[in-house]
XYZ file of C-alpha atoms in Angstrom:
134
model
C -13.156 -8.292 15.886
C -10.096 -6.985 13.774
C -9.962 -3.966 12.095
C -7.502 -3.034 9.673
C -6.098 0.398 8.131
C -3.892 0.906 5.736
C -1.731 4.002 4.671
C 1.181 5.705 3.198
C 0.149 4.656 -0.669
C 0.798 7.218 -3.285
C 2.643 7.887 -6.675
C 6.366 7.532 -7.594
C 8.198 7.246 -10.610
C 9.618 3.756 -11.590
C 12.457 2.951 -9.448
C 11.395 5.018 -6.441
C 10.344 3.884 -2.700
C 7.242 3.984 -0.750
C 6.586 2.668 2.405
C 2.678 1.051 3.501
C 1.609 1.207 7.000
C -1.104 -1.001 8.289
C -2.429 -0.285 11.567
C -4.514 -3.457 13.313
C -6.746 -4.009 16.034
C -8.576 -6.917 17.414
C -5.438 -9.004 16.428
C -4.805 -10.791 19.698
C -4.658 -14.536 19.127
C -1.859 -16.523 19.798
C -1.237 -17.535 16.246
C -2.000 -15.168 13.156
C -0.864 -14.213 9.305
C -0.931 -10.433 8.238
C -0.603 -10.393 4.147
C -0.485 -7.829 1.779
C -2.689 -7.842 -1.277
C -2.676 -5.961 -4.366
C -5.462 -5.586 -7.060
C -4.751 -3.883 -10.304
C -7.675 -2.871 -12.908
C -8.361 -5.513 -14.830
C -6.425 -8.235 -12.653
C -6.943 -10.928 -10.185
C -6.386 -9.960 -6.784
C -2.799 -11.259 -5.703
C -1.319 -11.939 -2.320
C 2.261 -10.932 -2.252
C 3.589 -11.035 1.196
C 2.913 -12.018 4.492
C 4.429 -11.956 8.236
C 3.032 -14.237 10.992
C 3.527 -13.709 14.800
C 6.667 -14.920 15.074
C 8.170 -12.715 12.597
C 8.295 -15.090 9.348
C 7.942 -13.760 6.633
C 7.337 -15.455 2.741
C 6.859 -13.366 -0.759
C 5.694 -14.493 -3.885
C 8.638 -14.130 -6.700
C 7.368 -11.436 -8.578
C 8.543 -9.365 -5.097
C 11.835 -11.190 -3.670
C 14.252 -8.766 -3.166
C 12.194 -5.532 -3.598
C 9.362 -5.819 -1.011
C 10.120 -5.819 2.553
C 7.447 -6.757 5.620
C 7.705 -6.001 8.830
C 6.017 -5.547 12.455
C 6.168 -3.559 15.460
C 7.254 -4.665 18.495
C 3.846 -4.667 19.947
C 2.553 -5.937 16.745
C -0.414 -3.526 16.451
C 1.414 -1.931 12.907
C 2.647 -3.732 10.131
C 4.801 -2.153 7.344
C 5.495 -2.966 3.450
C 8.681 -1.734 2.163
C 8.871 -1.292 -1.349
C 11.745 -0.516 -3.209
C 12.562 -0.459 -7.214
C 9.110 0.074 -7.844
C 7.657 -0.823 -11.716
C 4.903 0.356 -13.219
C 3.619 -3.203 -13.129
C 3.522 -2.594 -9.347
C 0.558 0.137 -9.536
C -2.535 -1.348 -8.177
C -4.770 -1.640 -5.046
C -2.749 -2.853 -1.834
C -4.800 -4.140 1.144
C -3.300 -5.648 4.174
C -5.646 -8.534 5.863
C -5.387 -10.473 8.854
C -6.006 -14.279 9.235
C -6.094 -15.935 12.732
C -6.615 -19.142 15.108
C -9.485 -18.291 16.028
C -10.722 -18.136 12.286
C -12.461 -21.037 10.932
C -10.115 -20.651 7.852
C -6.875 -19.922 9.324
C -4.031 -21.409 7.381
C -1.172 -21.641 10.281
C 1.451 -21.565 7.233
C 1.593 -18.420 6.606
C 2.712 -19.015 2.798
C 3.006 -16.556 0.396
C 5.344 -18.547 -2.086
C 3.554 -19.551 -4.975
C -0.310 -19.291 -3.343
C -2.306 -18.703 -5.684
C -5.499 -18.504 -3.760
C -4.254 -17.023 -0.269
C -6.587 -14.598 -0.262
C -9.663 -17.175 0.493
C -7.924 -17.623 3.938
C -7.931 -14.046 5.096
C -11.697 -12.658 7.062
C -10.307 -9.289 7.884
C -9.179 -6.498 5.725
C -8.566 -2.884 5.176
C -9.969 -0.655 2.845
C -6.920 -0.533 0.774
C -4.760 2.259 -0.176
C -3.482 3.068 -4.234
C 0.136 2.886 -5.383
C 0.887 4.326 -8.681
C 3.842 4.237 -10.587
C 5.039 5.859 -13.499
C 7.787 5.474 -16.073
């Protein structure tokens, strides 16, 4: 059983930093995928970055170059570093966990251009709001 809980979300003005912590546990198999998700008001949810147990990690465009993931060492707390926030980055942002031992565990890990990653992911967090101003 994972469990997932995410932190560090708040509000910045355009250009500005924040850093999302998602603590995990339950995660144990000897494959997995941690993404992050965002949701805005009015928008489709959309995943935007992942890391897998290796340490891969893949982003979808919109992100390249600004959004950072990363895990711990004991891989119990994964991390979103965002940097030159937008205003267009203000939403919802969940992490969620997908493993082997899930029936719907896609071993690829592939942020890039999936449009509906987010049907491959059983566990997630509650979700923590980033808001950005201009």
């Amino acid at each position: 059983q994972v469990q997932l809980v995410e932190s560090g979300g708040g509000s910045v003005q355009s250009g500005g930093s924040l850093r999302l912590s998602c603590a995990a546990s339950g995660l144990t198999a000897s494959r997995y995928c941690l993404g992050w998700f965002r949701q805005a008001p009015g928008k489709e949810r959309e995943g935007i970055a992942g890391i897998n147990k290796e340490g891969l990690t893949t982003y979808t465009e919109s992100v390249k170059g600004r959004f950072t993931v990363s895990q711990d060492s004991a891989k119990t707390t994964f991390y979103l570093q965002m940097n030159s926030l937008k205003p267009d980055d203000t939403a919802m942002y969940y992490c969620a966990a997908a493993q082997k031992s899930d029936p719907n565990f896609n071993p690829s890990c592939n942020f890039d251009g999936s449009k509906y990653i987010h049907l491959g992911f059983r566990d997630w967090g509650q979700g923590t709001q980033v808001t950005v101003s201009s």
